Amino acid sequence: MTEAAARRIAACATRSTGLHVQRTGNPLLSRLLAWRQAPGVLGVLTNHSGTCGALLVTGADVAAAARLANVVANLGQVLRTRTLRLHS
């Protein structure tokens, strides 16, 4: 996946999260959306029910991802995962 494609997907996920917040007023997702402009953040992802949200970060900056995990830890449990990619 190209960087441009990753940014488009992250932008779509962020818009969807914003719509979820408009509809439900979910405070967790509202706080996550406030971090969408932080360095290294590509976007914000939420699950269907809104009980789980995620900051989508670039894999290139591991240190930035670790800093973000420490900062948002007060919102709840932090889980770090990596995207699996098929190599062609």
Coordinates of C-alpha atoms in Angstrom, one line a residue, residues 24-64:
T24 CA -23.8 9.5 19.7
G25 CA -21.8 12.2 21.5
N26 CA -19.3 9.4 22.5
P27 CA -16.8 11.1 24.9
L28 CA -14.0 8.6 24.3
L29 CA -14.1 9.1 20.5
S30 CA -14.3 12.8 21.0
R31 CA -11.1 12.8 22.9
L32 CA -9.4 10.5 20.3
L33 CA -10.5 12.9 17.6
A34 CA -8.7 15.7 19.4
W35 CA -5.4 13.8 18.7
R36 CA -5.9 13.5 15.0
Q37 CA -3.5 16.4 14.3
A38 CA -0.7 15.0 16.5
P39 CA 2.6 14.3 14.8
G40 CA 2.6 10.8 13.4
V41 CA -1.1 10.3 13.5
L42 CA -2.8 9.4 10.1
G43 CA -6.3 9.2 11.4
V44 CA -8.8 7.9 14.0
L45 CA -10.6 4.6 13.6
T46 CA -13.6 3.4 15.6
N47 CA -15.5 0.1 15.7
H48 CA -19.2 -0.1 14.9
S49 CA -20.5 0.2 18.4
G50 CA -18.0 3.0 19.4
T51 CA -16.7 1.0 22.4
C52 CA -13.2 0.9 20.9
G53 CA -11.3 3.6 19.1
A54 CA -7.8 3.7 17.6
L55 CA -5.2 6.2 16.5
L56 CA -3.8 5.2 13.1
V57 CA -0.1 5.9 13.0
T58 CA 2.6 5.6 10.5
G59 CA 4.8 2.6 11.1
A60 CA 7.8 4.6 10.2
D61 CA 8.0 6.5 13.5
V62 CA 8.0 3.9 16.3
A63 CA 9.1 6.5 18.8
A64 CA 6.2 8.8 18.0

